PDB file of C-alpha atoms in Angstrom:
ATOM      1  CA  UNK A 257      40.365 -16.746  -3.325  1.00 46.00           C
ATOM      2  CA  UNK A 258      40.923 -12.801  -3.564  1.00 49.00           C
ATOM      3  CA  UNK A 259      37.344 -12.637  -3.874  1.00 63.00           C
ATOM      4  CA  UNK A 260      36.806 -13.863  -0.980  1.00 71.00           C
ATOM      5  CA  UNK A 261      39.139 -12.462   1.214  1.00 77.00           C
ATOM      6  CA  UNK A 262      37.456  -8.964   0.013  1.00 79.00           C
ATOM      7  CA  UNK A 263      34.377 -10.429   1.366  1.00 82.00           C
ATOM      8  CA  UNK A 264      35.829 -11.115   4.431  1.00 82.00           C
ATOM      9  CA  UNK A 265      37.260  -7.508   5.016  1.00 85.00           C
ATOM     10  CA  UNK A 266      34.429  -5.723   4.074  1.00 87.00           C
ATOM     11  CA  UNK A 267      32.316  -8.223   6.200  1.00 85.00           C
ATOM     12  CA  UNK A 268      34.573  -7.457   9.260  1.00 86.00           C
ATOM     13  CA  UNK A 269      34.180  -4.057   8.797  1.00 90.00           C
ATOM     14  CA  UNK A 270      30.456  -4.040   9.037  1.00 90.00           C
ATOM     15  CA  UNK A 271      30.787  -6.865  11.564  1.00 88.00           C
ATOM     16  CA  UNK A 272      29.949  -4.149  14.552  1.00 89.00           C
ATOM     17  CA  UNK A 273      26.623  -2.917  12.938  1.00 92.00           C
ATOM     18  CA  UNK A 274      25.526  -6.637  12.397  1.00 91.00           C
ATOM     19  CA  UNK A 275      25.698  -6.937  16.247  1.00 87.00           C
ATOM     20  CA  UNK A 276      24.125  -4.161  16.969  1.00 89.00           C
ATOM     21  CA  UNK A 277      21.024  -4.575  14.635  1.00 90.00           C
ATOM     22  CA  UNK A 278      20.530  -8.413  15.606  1.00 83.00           C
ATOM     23  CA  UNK A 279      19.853  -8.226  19.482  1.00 64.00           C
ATOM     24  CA  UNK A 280      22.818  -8.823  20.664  1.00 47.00           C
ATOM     25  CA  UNK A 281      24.286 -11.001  17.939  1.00 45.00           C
ATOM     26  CA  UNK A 282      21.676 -13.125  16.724  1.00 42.00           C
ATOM     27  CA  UNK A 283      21.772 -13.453  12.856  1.00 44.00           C
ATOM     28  CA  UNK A 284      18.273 -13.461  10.536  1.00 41.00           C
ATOM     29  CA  UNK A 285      18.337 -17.333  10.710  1.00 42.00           C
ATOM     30  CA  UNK A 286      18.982 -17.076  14.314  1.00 39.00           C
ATOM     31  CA  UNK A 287      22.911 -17.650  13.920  1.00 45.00           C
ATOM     32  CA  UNK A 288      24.801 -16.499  16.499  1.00 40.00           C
ATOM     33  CA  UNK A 289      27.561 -13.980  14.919  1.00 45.00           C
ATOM     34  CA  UNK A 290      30.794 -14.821  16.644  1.00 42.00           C
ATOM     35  CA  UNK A 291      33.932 -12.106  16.865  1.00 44.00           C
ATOM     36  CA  UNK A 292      35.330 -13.855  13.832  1.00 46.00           C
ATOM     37  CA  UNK A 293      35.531 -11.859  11.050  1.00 44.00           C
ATOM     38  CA  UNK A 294      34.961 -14.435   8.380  1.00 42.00           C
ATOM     39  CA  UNK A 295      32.135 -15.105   6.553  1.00 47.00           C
ATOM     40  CA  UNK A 296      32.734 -19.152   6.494  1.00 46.00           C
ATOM     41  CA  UNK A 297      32.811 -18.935  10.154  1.00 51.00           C
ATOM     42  CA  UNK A 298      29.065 -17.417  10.294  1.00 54.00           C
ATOM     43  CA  UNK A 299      27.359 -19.708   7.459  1.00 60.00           C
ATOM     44  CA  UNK A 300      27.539 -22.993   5.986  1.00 60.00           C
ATOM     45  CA  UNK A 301      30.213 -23.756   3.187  1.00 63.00           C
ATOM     46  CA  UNK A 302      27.253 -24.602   0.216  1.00 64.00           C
ATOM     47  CA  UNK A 303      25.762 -20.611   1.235  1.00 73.00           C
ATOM     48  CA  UNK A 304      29.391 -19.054   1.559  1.00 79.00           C
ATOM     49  CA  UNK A 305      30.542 -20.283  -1.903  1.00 81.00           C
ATOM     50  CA  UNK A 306      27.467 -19.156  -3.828  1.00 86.00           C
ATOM     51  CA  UNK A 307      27.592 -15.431  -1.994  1.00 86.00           C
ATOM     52  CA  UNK A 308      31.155 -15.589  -3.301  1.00 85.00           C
ATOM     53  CA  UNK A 309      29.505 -16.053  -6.697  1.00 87.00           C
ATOM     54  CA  UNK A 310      27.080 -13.541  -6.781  1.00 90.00           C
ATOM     55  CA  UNK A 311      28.526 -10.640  -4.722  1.00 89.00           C
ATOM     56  CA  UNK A 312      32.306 -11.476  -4.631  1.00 87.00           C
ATOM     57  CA  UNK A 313      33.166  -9.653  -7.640  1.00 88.00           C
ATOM     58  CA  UNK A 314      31.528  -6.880  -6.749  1.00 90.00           C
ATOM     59  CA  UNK A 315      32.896  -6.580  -3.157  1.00 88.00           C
ATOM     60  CA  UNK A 316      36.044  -6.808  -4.169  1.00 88.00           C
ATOM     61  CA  UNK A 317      34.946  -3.255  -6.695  1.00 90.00           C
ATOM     62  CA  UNK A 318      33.830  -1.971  -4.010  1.00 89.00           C
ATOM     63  CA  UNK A 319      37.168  -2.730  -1.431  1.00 86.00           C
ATOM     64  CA  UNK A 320      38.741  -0.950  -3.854  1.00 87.00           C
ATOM     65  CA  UNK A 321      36.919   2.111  -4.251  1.00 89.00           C
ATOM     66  CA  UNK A 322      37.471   5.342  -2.520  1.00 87.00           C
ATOM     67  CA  UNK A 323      34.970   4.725   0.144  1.00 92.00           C
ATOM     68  CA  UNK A 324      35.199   6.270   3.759  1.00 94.00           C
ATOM     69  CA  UNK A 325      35.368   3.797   6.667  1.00 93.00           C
ATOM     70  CA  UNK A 326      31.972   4.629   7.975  1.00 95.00           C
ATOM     71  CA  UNK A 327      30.677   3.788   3.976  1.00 94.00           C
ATOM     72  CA  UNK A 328      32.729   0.527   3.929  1.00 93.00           C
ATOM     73  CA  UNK A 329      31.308  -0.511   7.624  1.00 94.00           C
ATOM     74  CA  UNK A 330      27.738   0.358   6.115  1.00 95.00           C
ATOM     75  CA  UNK A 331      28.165  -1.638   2.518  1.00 94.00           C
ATOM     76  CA  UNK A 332      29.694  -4.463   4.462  1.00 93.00           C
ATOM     77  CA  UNK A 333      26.461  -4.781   6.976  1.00 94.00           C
ATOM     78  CA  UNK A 334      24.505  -5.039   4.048  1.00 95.00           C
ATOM     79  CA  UNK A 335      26.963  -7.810   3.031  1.00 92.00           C
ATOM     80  CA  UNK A 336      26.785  -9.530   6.444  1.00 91.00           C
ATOM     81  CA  UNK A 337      22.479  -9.614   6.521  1.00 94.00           C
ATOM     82  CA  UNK A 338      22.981 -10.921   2.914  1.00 94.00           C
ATOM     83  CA  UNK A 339      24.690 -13.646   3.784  1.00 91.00           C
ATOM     84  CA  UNK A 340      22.814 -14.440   6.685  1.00 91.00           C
ATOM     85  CA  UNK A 341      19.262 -14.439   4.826  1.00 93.00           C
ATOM     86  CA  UNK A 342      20.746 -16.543   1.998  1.00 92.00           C
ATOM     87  CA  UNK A 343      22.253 -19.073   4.615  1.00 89.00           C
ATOM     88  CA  UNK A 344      18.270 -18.918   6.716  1.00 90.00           C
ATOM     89  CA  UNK A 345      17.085 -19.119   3.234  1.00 91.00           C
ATOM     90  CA  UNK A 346      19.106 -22.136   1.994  1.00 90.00           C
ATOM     91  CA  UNK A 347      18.261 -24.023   5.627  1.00 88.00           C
ATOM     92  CA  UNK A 348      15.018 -23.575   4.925  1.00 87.00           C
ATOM     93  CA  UNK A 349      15.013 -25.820   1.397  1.00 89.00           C
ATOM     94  CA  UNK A 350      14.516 -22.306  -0.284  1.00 91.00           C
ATOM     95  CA  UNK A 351      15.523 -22.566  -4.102  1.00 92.00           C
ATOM     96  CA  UNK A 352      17.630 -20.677  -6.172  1.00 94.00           C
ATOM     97  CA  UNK A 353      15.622 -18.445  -9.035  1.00 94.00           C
ATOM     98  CA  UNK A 354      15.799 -20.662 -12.633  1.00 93.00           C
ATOM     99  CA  UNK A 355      15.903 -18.177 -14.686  1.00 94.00           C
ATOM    100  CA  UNK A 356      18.061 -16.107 -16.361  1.00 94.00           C
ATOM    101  CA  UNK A 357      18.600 -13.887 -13.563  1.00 95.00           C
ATOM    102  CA  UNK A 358      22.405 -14.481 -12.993  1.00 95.00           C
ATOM    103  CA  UNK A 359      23.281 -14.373 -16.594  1.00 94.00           C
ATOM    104  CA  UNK A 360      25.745 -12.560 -18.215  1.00 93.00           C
ATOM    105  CA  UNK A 361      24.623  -9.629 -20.961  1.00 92.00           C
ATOM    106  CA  UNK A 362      26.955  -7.955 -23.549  1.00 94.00           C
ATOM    107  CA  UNK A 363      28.364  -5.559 -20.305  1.00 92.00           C
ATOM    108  CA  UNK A 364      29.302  -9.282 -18.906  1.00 91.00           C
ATOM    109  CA  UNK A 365      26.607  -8.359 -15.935  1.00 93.00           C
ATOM    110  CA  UNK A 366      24.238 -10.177 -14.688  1.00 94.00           C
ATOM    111  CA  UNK A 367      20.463  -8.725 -13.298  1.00 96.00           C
ATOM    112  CA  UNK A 368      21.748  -9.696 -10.188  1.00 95.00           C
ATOM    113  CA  UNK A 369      25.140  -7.898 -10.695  1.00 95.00           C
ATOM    114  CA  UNK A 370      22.844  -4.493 -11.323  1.00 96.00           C
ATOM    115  CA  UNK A 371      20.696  -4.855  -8.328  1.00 97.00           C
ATOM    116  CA  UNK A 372      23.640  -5.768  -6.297  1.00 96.00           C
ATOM    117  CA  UNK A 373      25.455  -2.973  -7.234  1.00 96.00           C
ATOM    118  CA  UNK A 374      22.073  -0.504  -6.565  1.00 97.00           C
ATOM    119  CA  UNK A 375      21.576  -1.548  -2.836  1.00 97.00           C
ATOM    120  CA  UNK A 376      25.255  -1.503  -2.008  1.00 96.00           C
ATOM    121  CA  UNK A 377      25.243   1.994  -3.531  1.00 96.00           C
ATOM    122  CA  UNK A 378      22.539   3.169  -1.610  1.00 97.00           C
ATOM    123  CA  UNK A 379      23.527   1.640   1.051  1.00 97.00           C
ATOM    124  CA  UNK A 380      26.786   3.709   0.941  1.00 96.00           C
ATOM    125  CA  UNK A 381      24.376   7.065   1.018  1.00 96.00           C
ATOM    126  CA  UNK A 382      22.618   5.344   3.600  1.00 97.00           C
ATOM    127  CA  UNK A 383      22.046   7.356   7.047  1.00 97.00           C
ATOM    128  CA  UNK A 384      19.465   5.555   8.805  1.00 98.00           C
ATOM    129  CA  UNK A 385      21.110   2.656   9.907  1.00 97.00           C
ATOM    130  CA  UNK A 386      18.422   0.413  11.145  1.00 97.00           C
ATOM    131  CA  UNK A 387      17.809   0.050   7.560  1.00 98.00           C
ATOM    132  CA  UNK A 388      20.751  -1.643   6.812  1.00 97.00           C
ATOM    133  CA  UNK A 389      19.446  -4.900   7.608  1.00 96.00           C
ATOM    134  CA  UNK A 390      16.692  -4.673   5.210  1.00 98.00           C
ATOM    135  CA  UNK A 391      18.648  -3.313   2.260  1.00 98.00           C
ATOM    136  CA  UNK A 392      20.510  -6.805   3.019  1.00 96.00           C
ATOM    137  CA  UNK A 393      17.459  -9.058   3.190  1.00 97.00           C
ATOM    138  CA  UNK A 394      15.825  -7.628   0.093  1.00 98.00           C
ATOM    139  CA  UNK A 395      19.478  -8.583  -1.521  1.00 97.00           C
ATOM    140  CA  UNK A 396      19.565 -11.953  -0.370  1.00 96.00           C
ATOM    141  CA  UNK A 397      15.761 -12.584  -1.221  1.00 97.00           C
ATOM    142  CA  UNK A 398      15.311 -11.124  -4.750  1.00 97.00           C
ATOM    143  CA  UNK A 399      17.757 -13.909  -5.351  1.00 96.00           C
ATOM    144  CA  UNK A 400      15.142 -16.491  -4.507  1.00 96.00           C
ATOM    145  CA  UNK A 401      12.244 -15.081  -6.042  1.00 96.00           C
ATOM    146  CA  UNK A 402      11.989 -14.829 -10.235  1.00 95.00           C
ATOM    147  CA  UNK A 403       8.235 -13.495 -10.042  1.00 95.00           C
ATOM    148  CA  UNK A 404      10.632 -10.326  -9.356  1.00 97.00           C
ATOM    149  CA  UNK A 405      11.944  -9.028 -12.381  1.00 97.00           C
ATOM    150  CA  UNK A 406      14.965  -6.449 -13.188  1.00 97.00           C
ATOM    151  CA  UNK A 407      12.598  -3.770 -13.891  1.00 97.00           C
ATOM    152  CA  UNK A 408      10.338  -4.784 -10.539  1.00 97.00           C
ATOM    153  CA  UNK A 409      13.608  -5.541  -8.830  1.00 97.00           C
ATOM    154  CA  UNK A 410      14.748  -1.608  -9.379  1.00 97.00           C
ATOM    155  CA  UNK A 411      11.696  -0.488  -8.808  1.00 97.00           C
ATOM    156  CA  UNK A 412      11.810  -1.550  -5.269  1.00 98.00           C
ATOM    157  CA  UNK A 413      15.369  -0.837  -4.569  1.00 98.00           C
ATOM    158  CA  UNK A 414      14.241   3.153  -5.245  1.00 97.00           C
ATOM    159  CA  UNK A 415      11.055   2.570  -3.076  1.00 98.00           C
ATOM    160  CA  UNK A 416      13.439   1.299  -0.117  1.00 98.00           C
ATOM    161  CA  UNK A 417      15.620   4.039  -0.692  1.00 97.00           C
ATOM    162  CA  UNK A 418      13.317   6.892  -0.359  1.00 97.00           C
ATOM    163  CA  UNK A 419      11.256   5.380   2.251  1.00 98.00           C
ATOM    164  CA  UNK A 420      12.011   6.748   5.777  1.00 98.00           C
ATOM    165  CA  UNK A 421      12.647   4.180   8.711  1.00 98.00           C
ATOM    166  CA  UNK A 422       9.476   5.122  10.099  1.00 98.00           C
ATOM    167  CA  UNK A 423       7.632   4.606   6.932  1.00 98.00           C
ATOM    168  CA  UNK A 424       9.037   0.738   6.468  1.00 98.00           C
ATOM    169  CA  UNK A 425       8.002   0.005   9.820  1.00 97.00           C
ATOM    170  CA  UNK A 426       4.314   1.660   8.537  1.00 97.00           C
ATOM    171  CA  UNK A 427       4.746  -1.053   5.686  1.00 96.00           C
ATOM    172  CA  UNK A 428       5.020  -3.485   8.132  1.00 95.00           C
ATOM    173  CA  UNK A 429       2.572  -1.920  11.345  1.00 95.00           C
ATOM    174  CA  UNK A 430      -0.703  -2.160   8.084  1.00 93.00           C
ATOM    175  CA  UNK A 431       0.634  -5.091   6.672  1.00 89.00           C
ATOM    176  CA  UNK A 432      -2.081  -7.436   8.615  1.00 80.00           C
ATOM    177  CA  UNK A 433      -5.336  -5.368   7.994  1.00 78.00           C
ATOM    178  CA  UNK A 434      -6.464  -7.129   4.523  1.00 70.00           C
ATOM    179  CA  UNK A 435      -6.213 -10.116   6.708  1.00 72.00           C
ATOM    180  CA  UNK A 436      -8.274  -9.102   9.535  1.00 72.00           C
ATOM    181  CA  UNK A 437     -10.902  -6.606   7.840  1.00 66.00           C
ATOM    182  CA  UNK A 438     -12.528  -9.570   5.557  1.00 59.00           C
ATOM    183  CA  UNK A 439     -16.819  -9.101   5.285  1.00 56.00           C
ATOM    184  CA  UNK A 440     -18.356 -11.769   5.394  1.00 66.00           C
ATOM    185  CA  UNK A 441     -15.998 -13.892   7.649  1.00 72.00           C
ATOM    186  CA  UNK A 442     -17.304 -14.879  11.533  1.00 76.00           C
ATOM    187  CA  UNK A 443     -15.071 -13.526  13.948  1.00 74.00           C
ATOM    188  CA  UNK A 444     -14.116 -17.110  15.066  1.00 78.00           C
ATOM    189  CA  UNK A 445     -11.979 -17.219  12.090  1.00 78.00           C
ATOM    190  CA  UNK A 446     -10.655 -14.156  12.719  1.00 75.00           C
ATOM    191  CA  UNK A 447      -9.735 -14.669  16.144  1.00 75.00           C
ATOM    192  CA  UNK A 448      -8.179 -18.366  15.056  1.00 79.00           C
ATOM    193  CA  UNK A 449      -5.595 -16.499  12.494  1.00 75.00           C
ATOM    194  CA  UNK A 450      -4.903 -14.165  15.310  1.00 74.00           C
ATOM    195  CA  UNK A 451      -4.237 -17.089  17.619  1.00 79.00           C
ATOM    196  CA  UNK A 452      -1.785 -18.859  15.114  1.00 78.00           C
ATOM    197  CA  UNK A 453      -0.293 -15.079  14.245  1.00 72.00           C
ATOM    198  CA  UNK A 454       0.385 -14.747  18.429  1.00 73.00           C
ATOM    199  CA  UNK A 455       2.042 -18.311  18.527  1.00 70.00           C
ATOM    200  CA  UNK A 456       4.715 -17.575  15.831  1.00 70.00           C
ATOM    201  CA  UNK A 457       3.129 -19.664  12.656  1.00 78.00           C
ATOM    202  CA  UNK A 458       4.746 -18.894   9.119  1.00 74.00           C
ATOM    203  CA  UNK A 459       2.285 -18.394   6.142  1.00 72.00           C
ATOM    204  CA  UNK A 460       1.773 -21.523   4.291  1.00 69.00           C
ATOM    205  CA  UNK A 461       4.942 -21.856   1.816  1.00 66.00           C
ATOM    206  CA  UNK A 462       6.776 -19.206   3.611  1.00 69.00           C
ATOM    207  CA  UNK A 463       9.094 -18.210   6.113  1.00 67.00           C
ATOM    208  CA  UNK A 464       7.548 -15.101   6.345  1.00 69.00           C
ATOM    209  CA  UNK A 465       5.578 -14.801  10.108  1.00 71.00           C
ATOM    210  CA  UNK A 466       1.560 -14.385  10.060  1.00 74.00           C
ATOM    211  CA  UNK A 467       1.264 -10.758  10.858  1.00 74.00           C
ATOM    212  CA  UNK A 468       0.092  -9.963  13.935  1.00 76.00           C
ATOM    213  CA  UNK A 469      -3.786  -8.344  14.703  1.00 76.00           C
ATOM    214  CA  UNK A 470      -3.275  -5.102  15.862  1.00 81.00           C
ATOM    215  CA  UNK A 471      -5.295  -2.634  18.476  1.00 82.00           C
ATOM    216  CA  UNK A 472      -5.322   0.280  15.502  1.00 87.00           C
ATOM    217  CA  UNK A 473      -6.671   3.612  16.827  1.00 85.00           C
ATOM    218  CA  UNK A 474     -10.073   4.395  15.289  1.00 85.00           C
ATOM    219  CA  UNK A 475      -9.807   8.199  14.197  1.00 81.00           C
ATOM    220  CA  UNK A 476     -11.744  10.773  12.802  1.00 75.00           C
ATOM    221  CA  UNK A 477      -9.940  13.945  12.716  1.00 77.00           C
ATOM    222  CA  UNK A 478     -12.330  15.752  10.496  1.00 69.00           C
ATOM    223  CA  UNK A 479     -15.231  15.825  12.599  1.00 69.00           C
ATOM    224  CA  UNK A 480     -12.487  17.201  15.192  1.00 73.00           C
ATOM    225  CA  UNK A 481     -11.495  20.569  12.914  1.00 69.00           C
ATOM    226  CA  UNK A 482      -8.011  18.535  12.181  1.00 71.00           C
ATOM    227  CA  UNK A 483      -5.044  17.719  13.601  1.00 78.00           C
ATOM    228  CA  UNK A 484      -2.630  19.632  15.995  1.00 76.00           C
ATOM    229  CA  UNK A 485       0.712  19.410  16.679  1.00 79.00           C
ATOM    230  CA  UNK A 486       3.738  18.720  14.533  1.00 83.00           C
ATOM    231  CA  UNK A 487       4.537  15.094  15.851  1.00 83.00           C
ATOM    232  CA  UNK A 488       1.058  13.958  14.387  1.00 84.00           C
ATOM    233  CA  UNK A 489       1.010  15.751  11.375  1.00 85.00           C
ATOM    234  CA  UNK A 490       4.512  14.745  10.603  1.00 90.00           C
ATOM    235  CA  UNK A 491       3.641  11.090  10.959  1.00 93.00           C
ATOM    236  CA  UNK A 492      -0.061  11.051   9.264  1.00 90.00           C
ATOM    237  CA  UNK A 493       2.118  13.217   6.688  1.00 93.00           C
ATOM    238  CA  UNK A 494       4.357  10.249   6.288  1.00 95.00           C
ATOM    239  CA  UNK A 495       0.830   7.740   5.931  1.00 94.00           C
ATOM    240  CA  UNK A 496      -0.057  10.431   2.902  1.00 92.00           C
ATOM    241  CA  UNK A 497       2.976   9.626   1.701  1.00 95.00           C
ATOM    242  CA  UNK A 498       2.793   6.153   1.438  1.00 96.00           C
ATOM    243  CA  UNK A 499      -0.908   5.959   0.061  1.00 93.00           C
ATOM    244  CA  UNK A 500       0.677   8.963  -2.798  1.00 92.00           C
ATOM    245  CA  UNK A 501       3.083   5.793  -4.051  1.00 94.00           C
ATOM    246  CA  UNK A 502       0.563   2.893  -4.022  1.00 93.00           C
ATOM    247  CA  UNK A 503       2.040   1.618  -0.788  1.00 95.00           C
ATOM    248  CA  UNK A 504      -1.046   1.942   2.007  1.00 94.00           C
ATOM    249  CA  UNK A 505      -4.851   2.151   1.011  1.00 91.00           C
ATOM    250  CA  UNK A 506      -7.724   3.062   3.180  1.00 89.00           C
ATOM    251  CA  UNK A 507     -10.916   1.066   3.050  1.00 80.00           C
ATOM    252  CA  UNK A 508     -14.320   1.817   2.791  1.00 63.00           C
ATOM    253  CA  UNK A 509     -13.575   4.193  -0.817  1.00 53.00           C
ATOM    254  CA  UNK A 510     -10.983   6.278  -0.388  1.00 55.00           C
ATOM    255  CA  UNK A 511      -8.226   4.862  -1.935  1.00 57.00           C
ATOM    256  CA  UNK A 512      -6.821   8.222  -2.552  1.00 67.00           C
ATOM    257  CA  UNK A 513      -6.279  10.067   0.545  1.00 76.00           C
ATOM    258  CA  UNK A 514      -6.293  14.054  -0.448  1.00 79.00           C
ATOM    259  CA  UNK A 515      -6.065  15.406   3.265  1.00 82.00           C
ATOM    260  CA  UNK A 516      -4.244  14.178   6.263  1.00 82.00           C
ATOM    261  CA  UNK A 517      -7.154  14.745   8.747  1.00 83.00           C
ATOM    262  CA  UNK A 518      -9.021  12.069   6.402  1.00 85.00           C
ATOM    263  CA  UNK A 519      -6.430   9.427   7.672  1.00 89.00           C
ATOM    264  CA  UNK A 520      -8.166   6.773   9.663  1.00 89.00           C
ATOM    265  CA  UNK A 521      -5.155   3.727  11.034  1.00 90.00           C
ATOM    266  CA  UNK A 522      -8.015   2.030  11.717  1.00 89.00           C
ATOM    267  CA  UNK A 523      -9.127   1.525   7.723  1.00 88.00           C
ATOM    268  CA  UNK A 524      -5.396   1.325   6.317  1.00 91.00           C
ATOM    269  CA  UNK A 525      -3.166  -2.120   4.884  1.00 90.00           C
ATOM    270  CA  UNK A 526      -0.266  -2.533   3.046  1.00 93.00           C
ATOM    271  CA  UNK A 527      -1.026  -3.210  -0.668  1.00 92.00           C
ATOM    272  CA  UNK A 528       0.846  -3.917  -4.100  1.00 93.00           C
ATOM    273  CA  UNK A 529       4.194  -3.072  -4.197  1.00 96.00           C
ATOM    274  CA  UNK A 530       4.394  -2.308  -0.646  1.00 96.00           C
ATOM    275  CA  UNK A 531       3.304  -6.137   0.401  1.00 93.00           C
ATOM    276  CA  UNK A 532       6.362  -7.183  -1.673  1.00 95.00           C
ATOM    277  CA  UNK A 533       8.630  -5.077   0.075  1.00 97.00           C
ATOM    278  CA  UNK A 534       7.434  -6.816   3.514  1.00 95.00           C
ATOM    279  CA  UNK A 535       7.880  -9.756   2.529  1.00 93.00           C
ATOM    280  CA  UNK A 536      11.092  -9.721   0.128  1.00 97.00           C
ATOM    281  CA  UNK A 537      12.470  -7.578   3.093  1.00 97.00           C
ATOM    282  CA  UNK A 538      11.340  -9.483   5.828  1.00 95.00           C
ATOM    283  CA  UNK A 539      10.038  -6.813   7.770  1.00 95.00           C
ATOM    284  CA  UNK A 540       8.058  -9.361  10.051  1.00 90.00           C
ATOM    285  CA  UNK A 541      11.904  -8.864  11.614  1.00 92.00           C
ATOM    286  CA  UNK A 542      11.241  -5.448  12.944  1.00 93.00           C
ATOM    287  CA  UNK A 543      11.153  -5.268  16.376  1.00 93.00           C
ATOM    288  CA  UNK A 544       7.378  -5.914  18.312  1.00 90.00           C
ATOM    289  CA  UNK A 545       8.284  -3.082  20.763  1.00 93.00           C
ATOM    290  CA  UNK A 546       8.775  -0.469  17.827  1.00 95.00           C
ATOM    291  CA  UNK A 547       5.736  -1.512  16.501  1.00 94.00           C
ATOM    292  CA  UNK A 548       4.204  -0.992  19.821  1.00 93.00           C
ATOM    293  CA  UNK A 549       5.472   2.281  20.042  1.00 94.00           C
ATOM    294  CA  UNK A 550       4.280   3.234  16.809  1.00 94.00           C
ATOM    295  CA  UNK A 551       0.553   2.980  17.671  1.00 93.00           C
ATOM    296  CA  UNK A 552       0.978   4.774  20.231  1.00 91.00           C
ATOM    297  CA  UNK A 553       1.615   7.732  18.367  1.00 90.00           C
ATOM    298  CA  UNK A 554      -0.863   6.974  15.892  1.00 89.00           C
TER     299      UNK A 554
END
């Protein structure tokens, strides 16, 4: 039971950046977060006493650590999308990883108990908030998936934590062009998995949303003598970046980007590691008109 109740405070005290980051109170699942600060008054009873198994112990650590009260109200946001995506995930008939994930070593920790501990801890360093909620769904997920390993598992956690805000919403604005830049396909299919991406369908086997077609800006900077002004080099800078760690390629052979004036959004998708980031953090979540606003900068 003390478990628990450490949930529950550290929940409440994140409780106001939940809100905020779900429109108004609407949860990942679409559960409507109430004022009450429990955690069995936002989820079902089956998803409440397994989040008790897996991150219980460890919230009740971190309750007892010398954390500020803007680092407790950030760990226990995390917490709160957690427990949210494992409650979506458990409506939707998701199943628990098999293998021998949550298993105690010789430290008596589990995987899970490391990668737990790694995402609350940089989520306590944490200073763009709006990432919060992704920190939280890559938590919940990883616990659903056992293609992801501990090594794979860490690997992303350090991705997520040097990635910008604006970068993971990159991630997820290129996520759609292997999709939509296929040769050899007619445009009718094309335009049919655009039509099913516009009415809200999930990928087959998922709950992850069929990303979107988007009007990317065709660019060619080069022929131009480069790129002015420090808004657009600081976000092609940030596309560099993400094509640097694997994340983003560009079509038509250049895979390695080795000047920022090179940079066409028109040729770039989300690849590798950076796929499994969108989809382990569902960032089909992030909101259209930041996406929108995004291009526009482009």
């Amino acid at each position: 039971m003390m478990k628990k109740d450490s949930m529950n405070r550290l929940f409440d005290k994140g409780r106001i950046i939940v809100k905020a980051l779900s429109n108004g109170g609407i949860g990942a699942g679409g559960t409507i977060i109430t004022g009450d600060p429990l955690i069995g008054g936002m989820i079902g009873s089956v998803a409440s006493d397994q989040i008790d198994l897996w991150l219980g112990k460890l919230s009740e650590d971190y309750e007892n650590r010398a954390l500020s009260s803007w680092e407790s109200e950030k760990i226990g946001a995390v917490l709160g999308f957690a427990a949210l995506e494992i409650e979506d995930n458990f409506n939707g008939q998701k199943i628990i990883r098999k293998d021998n994930f949550f298993n105690k070593n010789e430290f008596n920790r589990s995987s899970y108990d490391e990668i737990a501990e790694g995402i609350y801890n940089k989520a306590q360093k944490e200073y763009e908030i709006k990432k919060l909620r992704y920190y939280g769904n890559l938590l919940a997920n990883i616990a659903f998936d056992s293609e992801v390993s501990l090594e794979e598992a860490n690997k992303l956690i350090k991705i997520a934590e040097i990635l910008t805000y604006r970068q993971i919403q990159l991630l997820a604005l290129f996520s759609a062009q292997s999709l939509y830049v296929k040769p050899g396909f007619p445009d009718s299919m094309m335009d049919q998995l655009a039509k099913f991406a516009d009415d809200g369908m999930k990928i087959a086997g998922s709950d992850i949303s069929i990303p979107k077609r988007r009007n990317l800006p065709d660019r060619s900077f080069a022929s131009q003598g480069g790129i002015s002004g420090y808004s657009n080099i600081s976000i092609y800078q940030d596309l560099m970046d993400l094509n640097k760690q694997g994340l983003i390629v560009q079509s038509q052979g250049q895979d390695i980007i080795i000047d920022i004036s090179r940079i066409n959004p028109k040729l770039l998708s989300t690849i590798g590691l950076g796929m499994q980031l969108y989809n382990l953090m569902k960032l089909d979540g992030i909101p259209e008109n930041e996406l929108t606003e995004l291009i526009d900068k482009l």
